[in-house]
mmCIF file of C-alpha atoms in Angstrom:
data_model
loop_
_atom_site.group_PDB
_atom_site.id
_atom_site.type_symbol
_atom_site.label_atom_id
_atom_site.label_comp_id
_atom_site.label_asym_id
_atom_site.label_seq_id
_atom_site.Cartn_x
_atom_site.Cartn_y
_atom_site.Cartn_z
ATOM 1 C CA MET A 1 14.948 304.982 369.876
ATOM 2 C CA GLY A 2 17.892 307.167 368.614
ATOM 3 C CA ASN A 3 19.658 304.189 366.974
ATOM 4 C CA VAL A 4 16.476 303.195 365.154
ATOM 5 C CA ARG A 5 15.834 304.744 361.624
ATOM 6 C CA ARG A 6 13.124 304.177 358.958
ATOM 7 C CA LEU A 7 13.866 301.182 356.768
ATOM 8 C CA ASP A 8 14.901 302.761 353.431
ATOM 9 C CA ARG A 9 13.839 301.406 349.685
ATOM 10 C CA THR A 10 17.136 302.399 347.742
ATOM 11 C CA ILE A 11 19.073 299.317 346.403
ATOM 12 C CA ILE A 12 22.012 300.181 348.570
ATOM 13 C CA ASP A 13 20.209 299.921 351.742
ATOM 14 C CA VAL A 14 18.265 296.897 350.947
ATOM 15 C CA GLU A 15 20.781 294.219 351.963
ATOM 16 C CA GLU A 16 21.523 296.416 355.217
ATOM 17 C CA ASP A 17 17.921 296.547 356.256
ATOM 18 C CA ALA A 18 17.486 292.595 355.784
ATOM 19 C CA ARG A 19 20.443 292.024 357.948
ATOM 20 C CA ARG A 20 19.365 294.389 360.390
ATOM 21 C CA ILE A 21 15.952 292.675 360.749
ATOM 22 C CA TRP A 22 17.611 289.106 360.883
ATOM 23 C CA CYS A 23 19.873 290.133 363.283
ATOM 24 C CA GLU A 24 17.216 291.620 365.628
ATOM 25 C CA LEU A 25 14.806 288.376 364.973
ATOM 26 C CA THR A 26 17.507 285.673 365.894
ATOM 27 C CA GLY A 27 18.718 287.629 368.953
ATOM 28 C CA ASN A 28 15.207 288.397 369.952
ATOM 29 C CA GLY A 29 15.769 291.763 369.802
ATOM 30 C CA ASP A 30 13.559 295.253 369.399
ATOM 31 C CA LEU A 31 11.814 294.012 365.978
ATOM 32 C CA GLU A 32 9.175 296.877 366.417
ATOM 33 C CA GLY A 33 11.670 299.603 366.279
ATOM 34 C CA LEU A 34 12.305 298.319 362.724
ATOM 35 C CA LEU A 35 8.937 297.126 361.556
ATOM 36 C CA ALA A 36 6.545 299.791 362.702
ATOM 37 C CA PHE A 37 7.101 302.434 360.148
ATOM 38 C CA THR A 38 6.901 301.495 356.913
ATOM 39 C CA PRO A 39 6.181 298.211 355.143
ATOM 40 C CA LEU A 40 8.900 295.842 354.043
ATOM 41 C CA SER A 41 9.553 296.001 350.399
ATOM 42 C CA ARG A 42 9.809 292.924 347.930
ATOM 43 C CA ALA A 43 13.552 293.038 347.570
ATOM 44 C CA VAL A 44 13.897 292.901 351.617
ATOM 45 C CA ILE A 45 11.193 290.107 351.487
ATOM 46 C CA GLU A 46 13.288 287.923 349.087
ATOM 47 C CA LEU A 47 16.472 288.461 350.944
ATOM 48 C CA LEU A 48 14.538 287.650 354.228
ATOM 49 C CA GLY A 49 13.329 284.471 352.646
ATOM 50 C CA GLU A 50 16.840 283.491 351.482
ATOM 51 C CA MET A 51 17.945 283.880 354.846
ATOM 52 C CA ALA A 52 15.172 282.029 356.164
ATOM 53 C CA ASP A 53 15.818 279.049 353.684
ATOM 54 C CA ALA A 54 19.460 278.816 355.159
ATOM 55 C CA ASP A 55 18.404 278.699 358.647
ATOM 56 C CA ALA A 56 18.562 275.561 360.644
ATOM 57 C CA ASP A 57 15.161 276.434 362.775
ATOM 58 C CA PRO A 58 12.932 278.638 360.878
ATOM 59 C CA VAL A 59 9.957 277.389 362.729
ATOM 60 C CA ARG A 60 11.460 278.478 365.981
ATOM 61 C CA LEU A 61 11.974 282.048 364.616
ATOM 62 C CA ALA A 62 8.172 282.254 363.217
ATOM 63 C CA THR A 63 7.318 281.382 366.747
ATOM 64 C CA VAL A 64 9.547 284.472 367.889
ATOM 65 C CA VAL A 65 7.412 286.848 365.658
ATOM 66 C CA ARG A 66 3.954 285.375 366.728
ATOM 67 C CA ARG A 67 4.978 285.803 370.449
ATOM 68 C CA SER A 68 6.310 289.009 369.950
ATOM 69 C CA PHE A 69 3.091 290.285 367.962
ATOM 70 C CA THR A 70 0.766 288.863 370.435
ATOM 71 C CA GLN A 71 2.551 289.953 373.543
ATOM 72 C CA ARG A 72 2.953 293.259 372.199
ATOM 73 C CA SER A 73 -0.536 293.864 371.188
ATOM 74 C CA ALA A 74 -1.769 292.774 374.673
ATOM 75 C CA VAL A 75 0.568 295.230 376.343
ATOM 76 C CA TYR A 76 -0.373 297.985 374.150
ATOM 77 C CA SER A 77 -4.163 297.508 374.182
ATOM 78 C CA LEU A 78 -3.935 296.951 378.183
ATOM 79 C CA ASN A 79 -1.820 300.152 378.368
ATOM 80 C CA LEU A 80 -4.215 302.123 376.505
ATOM 81 C CA VAL A 81 -7.142 301.116 378.492
ATOM 82 C CA LEU A 82 -5.389 302.055 381.844
ATOM 83 C CA LEU A 83 -4.277 305.361 380.244
ATOM 84 C CA HIS A 84 -8.091 306.131 379.364
ATOM 85 C CA VAL A 85 -9.156 305.215 382.737
ATOM 86 C CA VAL A 86 -6.658 307.656 384.138
ATOM 87 C CA LEU A 87 -7.982 310.349 382.133
ATOM 88 C CA SER A 88 -11.646 309.546 382.408
ATOM 89 C CA PRO A 89 -12.149 307.734 385.783
ATOM 90 C CA LEU A 90 -15.050 305.218 385.981
ATOM 91 C CA CYS A 91 -15.755 304.814 382.541
ATOM 92 C CA THR A 92 -17.414 301.717 380.811
ATOM 93 C CA ALA A 93 -15.687 299.563 378.668
ATOM 94 C CA ARG A 94 -18.132 300.449 375.597
ATOM 95 C CA GLU A 95 -16.936 304.072 375.910
ATOM 96 C CA ILE A 96 -13.402 302.838 375.319
ATOM 97 C CA GLY A 97 -14.584 300.978 372.243
ATOM 98 C CA VAL A 98 -14.602 297.403 374.096
ATOM 99 C CA GLU A 99 -17.554 295.832 372.993
ATOM 100 C CA ASP A 100 -16.293 292.158 374.298
ATOM 101 C CA TRP A 101 -14.351 292.625 377.724
ATOM 102 C CA PRO A 102 -14.133 289.095 378.536
ATOM 103 C CA ARG A 103 -12.436 287.967 375.307
ATOM 104 C CA LEU A 104 -9.991 290.968 375.964
ATOM 105 C CA ALA A 105 -9.323 290.064 379.247
ATOM 106 C CA ALA A 106 -8.916 286.523 378.195
ATOM 107 C CA PHE A 107 -6.540 287.738 375.524
ATOM 108 C CA TRP A 108 -4.159 289.682 378.340
ATOM 109 C CA ARG A 109 -4.390 286.644 380.479
ATOM 110 C CA SER A 110 -3.065 284.645 378.009
ATOM 111 C CA GLN A 111 0.229 287.071 377.161
ATOM 112 C CA LEU A 112 0.900 288.335 380.383
ATOM 113 C CA SER A 113 3.168 286.892 383.163
ATOM 114 C CA ASP A 114 1.501 285.656 386.251
ATOM 115 C CA ALA A 115 3.251 288.483 388.274
ATOM 116 C CA ASP A 116 1.878 290.870 385.583
ATOM 117 C CA TRP A 117 -1.511 289.413 385.571
ATOM 118 C CA ARG A 118 -2.118 289.824 389.512
ATOM 119 C CA ALA A 119 -0.540 293.425 389.072
ATOM 120 C CA VAL A 120 -3.291 294.366 386.401
ATOM 121 C CA VAL A 121 -6.094 292.545 388.369
ATOM 122 C CA GLY A 122 -5.161 294.747 391.614
ATOM 123 C CA LEU A 123 -4.855 297.758 389.850
ATOM 124 C CA LEU A 124 -7.934 297.732 387.451
ATOM 125 C CA TYR A 125 -11.235 297.600 389.306
ATOM 126 C CA VAL A 126 -14.059 296.141 387.147
ATOM 127 C CA SER A 127 -17.688 296.520 388.296
ATOM 128 C CA TRP A 128 -20.717 295.310 386.216
ATOM 129 C CA ASP A 129 -24.082 296.473 385.282
ATOM 130 C CA GLU A 130 -26.351 294.944 382.922
ATOM 131 C CA SER A 131 -24.914 296.602 379.833
ATOM 132 C CA SER A 132 -20.984 297.178 380.145
ATOM 133 C CA PRO A 133 -18.269 296.934 383.009
ATOM 134 C CA VAL A 134 -17.402 300.116 384.578
ATOM 135 C CA LEU A 135 -13.767 300.444 384.845
ATOM 136 C CA GLY A 136 -11.634 302.505 387.520
ATOM 137 C CA ILE A 137 -8.242 302.497 389.257
ATOM 138 C CA SER A 138 -8.716 300.219 392.779
ATOM 139 C CA SER A 139 -7.596 301.631 395.879
ATOM 140 C CA GLY A 140 -4.545 299.481 396.094
ATOM 141 C CA ALA A 141 -5.234 296.741 398.618
ATOM 142 C CA THR A 142 -2.833 293.968 398.255
ATOM 143 C CA VAL A 143 -4.622 290.262 397.837
ATOM 144 C CA ASP A 144 -2.732 287.196 398.641
ATOM 145 C CA ALA A 145 -1.814 285.228 395.888
ATOM 146 C CA GLY A 146 -3.524 281.670 395.392
ATOM 147 C CA GLY A 147 -6.464 283.101 397.970
ATOM 148 C CA LEU A 148 -10.097 283.263 397.411
ATOM 149 C CA ARG A 149 -10.076 286.853 397.319
ATOM 150 C CA GLU A 150 -7.464 286.579 394.350
ATOM 151 C CA ALA A 151 -10.028 284.265 392.634
ATOM 152 C CA VAL A 152 -12.853 286.150 393.250
ATOM 153 C CA ALA A 153 -11.065 289.402 391.608
ATOM 154 C CA GLU A 154 -9.904 287.660 388.928
ATOM 155 C CA ALA A 155 -13.594 286.126 388.148
ATOM 156 C CA ARG A 156 -14.833 289.683 388.502
ATOM 157 C CA PHE A 157 -12.093 290.966 386.153
ATOM 158 C CA MET A 158 -12.710 288.339 383.561
ATOM 159 C CA GLY A 159 -16.466 289.108 383.354
ATOM 160 C CA ASP A 160 -17.925 285.614 382.058
ATOM 161 C CA ALA A 161 -21.123 284.114 383.319
ATOM 162 C CA ALA A 162 -19.607 281.622 385.758
ATOM 163 C CA GLY A 163 -16.978 284.007 387.090
ATOM 164 C CA LYS A 164 -19.436 286.685 387.647
ATOM 165 C CA ALA A 165 -21.664 284.069 389.529
ATOM 166 C CA LEU A 166 -18.512 283.044 391.650
ATOM 167 C CA SER A 167 -17.822 286.743 392.750
ATOM 168 C CA TYR A 168 -21.349 287.485 393.657
ATOM 169 C CA MET A 169 -21.527 284.400 395.864
ATOM 170 C CA ALA A 170 -18.245 285.065 397.385
ATOM 171 C CA GLU A 171 -18.689 288.696 397.836
ATOM 172 C CA ALA A 172 -21.511 287.686 400.425
ATOM 173 C CA LEU A 173 -19.094 285.736 402.668
ATOM 174 C CA PRO A 174 -18.430 286.903 406.120
ATOM 175 C CA ALA A 175 -15.213 288.905 406.405
ATOM 176 C CA GLY A 176 -13.672 286.549 408.709
ATOM 177 C CA ARG A 177 -14.592 283.709 406.687
ATOM 178 C CA TYR A 178 -13.169 284.414 403.403
ATOM 179 C CA ASP A 179 -11.523 281.372 402.361
ATOM 180 C CA VAL A 180 -11.943 278.334 400.008
ATOM 181 C CA HIS A 181 -13.099 275.859 402.433
ATOM 182 C CA TYR A 182 -15.964 277.895 403.917
ATOM 183 C CA ALA A 183 -17.215 278.761 400.497
ATOM 184 C CA ARG A 184 -17.482 275.088 399.509
ATOM 185 C CA ALA A 185 -19.251 274.564 402.897
ATOM 186 C CA VAL A 186 -21.890 277.119 402.097
ATOM 187 C CA MET A 187 -22.384 275.701 398.419
ATOM 188 C CA GLU A 188 -22.924 272.323 399.535
ATOM 189 C CA LEU A 189 -25.034 272.958 402.757
ATOM 190 C CA ALA A 190 -27.147 275.959 401.407
ATOM 191 C CA ALA A 191 -26.790 276.606 397.650
ATOM 192 C CA SER A 192 -26.835 273.184 396.004
ATOM 193 C CA PRO A 193 -30.164 271.675 395.358
ATOM 194 C CA VAL A 194 -29.746 268.020 396.451
ATOM 195 C CA GLU A 195 -31.458 265.172 397.984
ATOM 196 C CA PRO A 196 -31.838 265.000 401.713
ATOM 197 C CA TRP A 197 -29.586 262.230 402.206
ATOM 198 C CA GLU A 198 -26.769 264.008 400.474
ATOM 199 C CA ARG A 199 -27.275 267.022 402.336
ATOM 200 C CA ALA A 200 -27.029 264.835 405.456
ATOM 201 C CA ALA A 201 -23.665 263.897 404.443
ATOM 202 C CA HIS A 202 -22.619 267.345 403.894
ATOM 203 C CA TYR A 203 -23.971 268.142 407.404
ATOM 204 C CA LEU A 204 -21.647 265.284 408.801
ATOM 205 C CA TRP A 205 -18.901 266.404 406.533
ATOM 206 C CA TRP A 206 -18.885 270.067 407.783
ATOM 207 C CA ALA A 207 -20.084 269.640 411.475
ATOM 208 C CA ASP A 208 -16.469 269.411 413.078
ATOM 209 C CA GLN A 209 -15.052 272.096 410.843
ATOM 210 C CA PHE A 210 -17.798 274.692 410.592
ATOM 211 C CA PRO A 211 -20.291 274.023 413.471
ATOM 212 C CA ASP A 212 -21.766 277.463 413.287
ATOM 213 C CA LEU A 213 -22.579 277.141 409.639
ATOM 214 C CA VAL A 214 -24.046 273.544 410.106
ATOM 215 C CA LEU A 215 -26.438 274.792 412.965
ATOM 216 C CA GLU A 216 -27.937 277.552 410.754
ATOM 217 C CA CYS A 217 -28.670 275.555 407.763
ATOM 218 C CA LEU A 218 -30.226 272.632 410.071
ATOM 219 C CA ARG A 219 -32.349 275.282 411.594
ATOM 220 C CA ARG A 220 -33.939 276.106 408.344
ATOM 221 C CA ASP A 221 -33.750 272.479 407.235
ATOM 222 C CA VAL A 222 -37.370 270.601 407.891
ATOM 223 C CA THR A 223 -36.205 267.691 405.878
ATOM 224 C CA VAL A 224 -33.386 266.569 408.384
ATOM 225 C CA GLY A 225 -34.357 262.918 409.951
ATOM 226 C CA ALA A 226 -33.813 261.603 413.431
ATOM 227 C CA GLU A 227 -31.034 259.348 412.170
ATOM 228 C CA THR A 228 -28.653 262.310 410.906
ATOM 229 C CA LEU A 229 -29.542 264.295 414.358
ATOM 230 C CA ARG A 230 -28.392 261.021 416.072
ATOM 231 C CA GLU A 231 -25.119 261.071 413.968
ATOM 232 C CA LEU A 232 -24.667 264.666 414.244
ATOM 233 C CA ALA A 233 -25.140 264.183 417.892
ATOM 234 C CA LYS A 234 -21.467 262.142 417.970
ATOM 235 C CA THR A 235 -19.631 265.478 416.564
ATOM 236 C CA SER A 236 -18.762 268.534 418.305
ATOM 237 C CA LEU A 237 -22.267 269.812 417.522
ATOM 238 C CA ALA A 238 -23.259 267.962 420.717
ATOM 239 C CA GLU A 239 -21.497 270.212 422.831
ATOM 240 C CA SER A 240 -23.430 273.340 421.811
ATOM 241 C CA SER A 241 -26.587 274.319 423.397
ATOM 242 C CA ALA A 242 -27.709 275.809 420.222
ATOM 243 C CA PHE A 243 -27.923 271.931 419.002
ATOM 244 C CA VAL A 244 -30.054 271.217 421.937
ATOM 245 C CA VAL A 245 -32.395 273.969 420.953
ATOM 246 C CA GLN A 246 -32.879 272.499 417.418
ATOM 247 C CA LEU A 247 -33.463 269.173 418.758
ATOM 248 C CA CYS A 248 -36.023 270.225 421.059
ATOM 249 C CA ASP A 249 -37.616 272.343 418.761
ATOM 250 C CA ARG A 250 -38.593 269.368 416.375
ATOM 251 C CA ILE A 251 -39.984 267.044 419.465
ATOM 252 C CA GLY A 252 -43.661 267.164 419.915
ATOM 253 C CA ARG A 253 -44.523 268.481 416.460
ATOM 254 C CA GLY A 254 -45.997 265.350 415.148
ATOM 255 C CA GLY A 255 -42.722 263.580 413.759
ATOM 256 C CA HIS A 256 -40.830 260.778 415.115
ATOM 257 C CA ASP A 257 -40.724 261.706 418.762
ATOM 258 C CA GLU A 258 -39.459 258.442 420.270
ATOM 259 C CA GLU A 259 -36.455 258.501 418.131
ATOM 260 C CA LEU A 260 -35.701 262.374 418.658
ATOM 261 C CA LEU A 261 -35.987 261.511 422.593
ATOM 262 C CA ASP A 262 -33.562 258.440 422.140
ATOM 263 C CA VAL A 263 -31.230 261.062 420.375
ATOM 264 C CA PHE A 264 -31.756 263.617 423.263
ATOM 265 C CA ASP A 265 -31.203 261.047 425.971
ATOM 266 C CA ALA A 266 -27.994 259.969 424.100
ATOM 267 C CA LEU A 267 -26.323 263.633 424.569
ATOM 268 C CA GLY A 268 -24.633 263.150 427.940
ATOM 269 C CA THR A 269 -24.644 266.246 429.468
ATOM 270 C CA PRO A 270 -24.960 269.084 426.986
ATOM 271 C CA ARG A 271 -24.221 272.561 427.646
ATOM 272 C CA ILE A 272 -27.539 274.397 428.888
ATOM 273 C CA ASP A 273 -28.238 278.141 428.777
ATOM 274 C CA GLN A 274 -31.470 280.151 429.110
ATOM 275 C CA TRP A 275 -32.345 279.301 425.492
ATOM 276 C CA CYS A 276 -31.986 275.623 425.811
ATOM 277 C CA GLU A 277 -33.839 275.569 429.177
ATOM 278 C CA ILE A 278 -36.730 277.553 427.276
ATOM 279 C CA ALA A 279 -36.734 274.879 424.209
ATOM 280 C CA MET A 280 -36.877 272.002 426.582
ATOM 281 C CA LEU A 281 -39.645 273.428 428.504
ATOM 282 C CA ASP A 282 -41.603 274.287 425.302
ATOM 283 C CA ALA A 283 -40.944 270.780 423.955
ATOM 284 C CA TRP A 284 -41.788 268.601 427.046
ATOM 285 C CA LEU A 285 -44.981 270.755 427.411
ATOM 286 C CA ARG A 286 -46.125 269.886 423.569
ATOM 287 C CA LEU A 287 -45.641 266.430 424.194
ATOM 288 C CA HIS A 288 -47.795 266.559 427.338
ATOM 289 C CA GLU A 289 -50.388 268.399 425.817
ATOM 290 C CA GLN A 290 -50.430 266.003 422.721
ATOM 291 C CA GLY A 291 -51.154 262.911 425.277
ATOM 292 C CA TYR A 292 -47.505 261.749 425.337
ATOM 293 C CA ARG A 293 -46.479 259.826 428.570
ATOM 294 C CA HIS A 294 -42.778 259.460 429.253
ATOM 295 C CA ALA A 295 -41.449 256.106 429.718
ATOM 296 C CA PRO A 296 -39.658 255.104 433.039
ATOM 297 C CA HIS A 297 -36.375 254.599 431.082
ATOM 298 C CA ARG A 298 -36.361 258.166 429.946
ATOM 299 C CA ARG A 299 -33.704 260.378 431.661
ATOM 300 C CA THR A 300 -35.797 263.581 431.503
ATOM 301 C CA ASP A 301 -39.189 263.656 432.080
ATOM 302 C CA LEU A 302 -41.989 266.676 432.327
ATOM 303 C CA VAL A 303 -41.597 266.506 436.233
ATOM 304 C CA ARG A 304 -37.972 266.899 436.174
ATOM 305 C CA VAL A 305 -38.116 269.725 433.564
ATOM 306 C CA LEU A 306 -40.743 271.654 435.500
ATOM 307 C CA ARG A 307 -38.763 270.987 438.910
ATOM 308 C CA SER A 308 -35.792 272.678 437.302
ATOM 309 C CA ALA A 309 -37.345 275.436 435.148
ATOM 310 C CA ASP A 310 -36.201 279.181 436.393
ATOM 311 C CA PHE A 311 -39.693 280.598 435.947
ATOM 312 C CA GLU A 312 -38.469 283.945 437.120
ATOM 313 C CA MET A 313 -36.127 283.962 433.895
ATOM 314 C CA ILE A 314 -38.700 282.238 431.683
ATOM 315 C CA SER A 315 -41.366 285.064 432.494
ATOM 316 C CA GLN A 316 -39.185 287.696 431.224
ATOM 317 C CA VAL A 317 -38.801 286.054 427.750
ATOM 318 C CA ARG A 318 -41.519 283.529 427.467
ATOM 319 C CA PRO A 319 -44.456 284.493 429.601
ATOM 320 C CA ASP A 320 -46.629 282.168 427.831
ATOM 321 C CA LEU A 321 -44.649 279.227 428.926
ATOM 322 C CA VAL A 322 -45.598 280.068 432.605
ATOM 323 C CA TYR A 323 -49.194 279.989 431.996
ATOM 324 C CA ARG A 324 -49.025 276.632 430.155
ATOM 325 C CA CYS A 325 -46.669 275.129 433.091
ATOM 326 C CA GLY A 326 -49.168 276.258 435.647
ATOM 327 C CA THR A 327 -52.072 274.515 433.841
ATOM 328 C CA VAL A 328 -49.898 271.182 433.507
ATOM 329 C CA ALA A 329 -48.733 271.178 436.778
ATOM 330 C CA HIS A 330 -52.042 271.572 438.217
ATOM 331 C CA GLU A 331 -53.035 268.642 435.850
ATOM 332 C CA ILE A 332 -50.598 266.317 437.191
ATOM 333 C CA GLY A 333 -50.790 267.584 440.857
ATOM 334 C CA LEU A 334 -47.182 268.600 440.881
ATOM 335 C CA PHE A 335 -47.423 271.381 443.657
ATOM 336 C CA GLY A 336 -50.482 269.646 445.617
#
């Protein structure tokens, strides 16, 4: 800064120094070039006080000073960190002398513009171990503003406890499902400890949006009741053979079989694949082995299932079912 000189302390220059400072202050100029070298003298302070008394809005000017101080401090400390990381890649925050990284990051966030903040989060990669964050320069991949990836990157950068928990959960999402709605569905369906009735409401809410996720959660949920399955059968899940498989897997296991069979009968004509055929055969064999006999009004009974079974295919996947089928067919005299 060739036009900036040290503030002299001679009587001749006191008024000039005070006027230059006041001019830069009222014009939002470069105060640092004037104030960064020598402490202000009493004489300059007294003149500046007189100018402040005469100003119509000294409070506004005080705000300018405060903002200038905090913004410059934020940018200066940020640039020092970036410079250190360039010189010492993959260093820890503690090695730089930063003991409270979340507080420093929050200070930067409060002083930078949104565009500058997103640029910093995209530039400086922060990973966490048990003691101190490890810093490095990122690969430069762009992140859409307002998306889940940006939120996760910022949460990891900030490093507070809740933010780190969010980043850990979100980073486990499938690559093709990296969006806020899917993350919310995962948390509501799989991560939140709720009562069965509330989880059932979550199943119904997300069934049409993320059927694969709902089916996977249903597969692990032994608490879901027949009424929930009945309601789910009215959604797009009923078109999936995987839903039929899960329904059949619950039949003949000591539960409410009549209610489950009602749900099955109401399915209409679901898409059937080999796994669905195997699950149906296994379920109807279980019912028979427990002494259950199908009522005449049932759409499907054991005889129909046995007659339609592809035993050649089943023998390659579940040979135990073929043996059980032979035993049951002999008991009911199906094949003479």
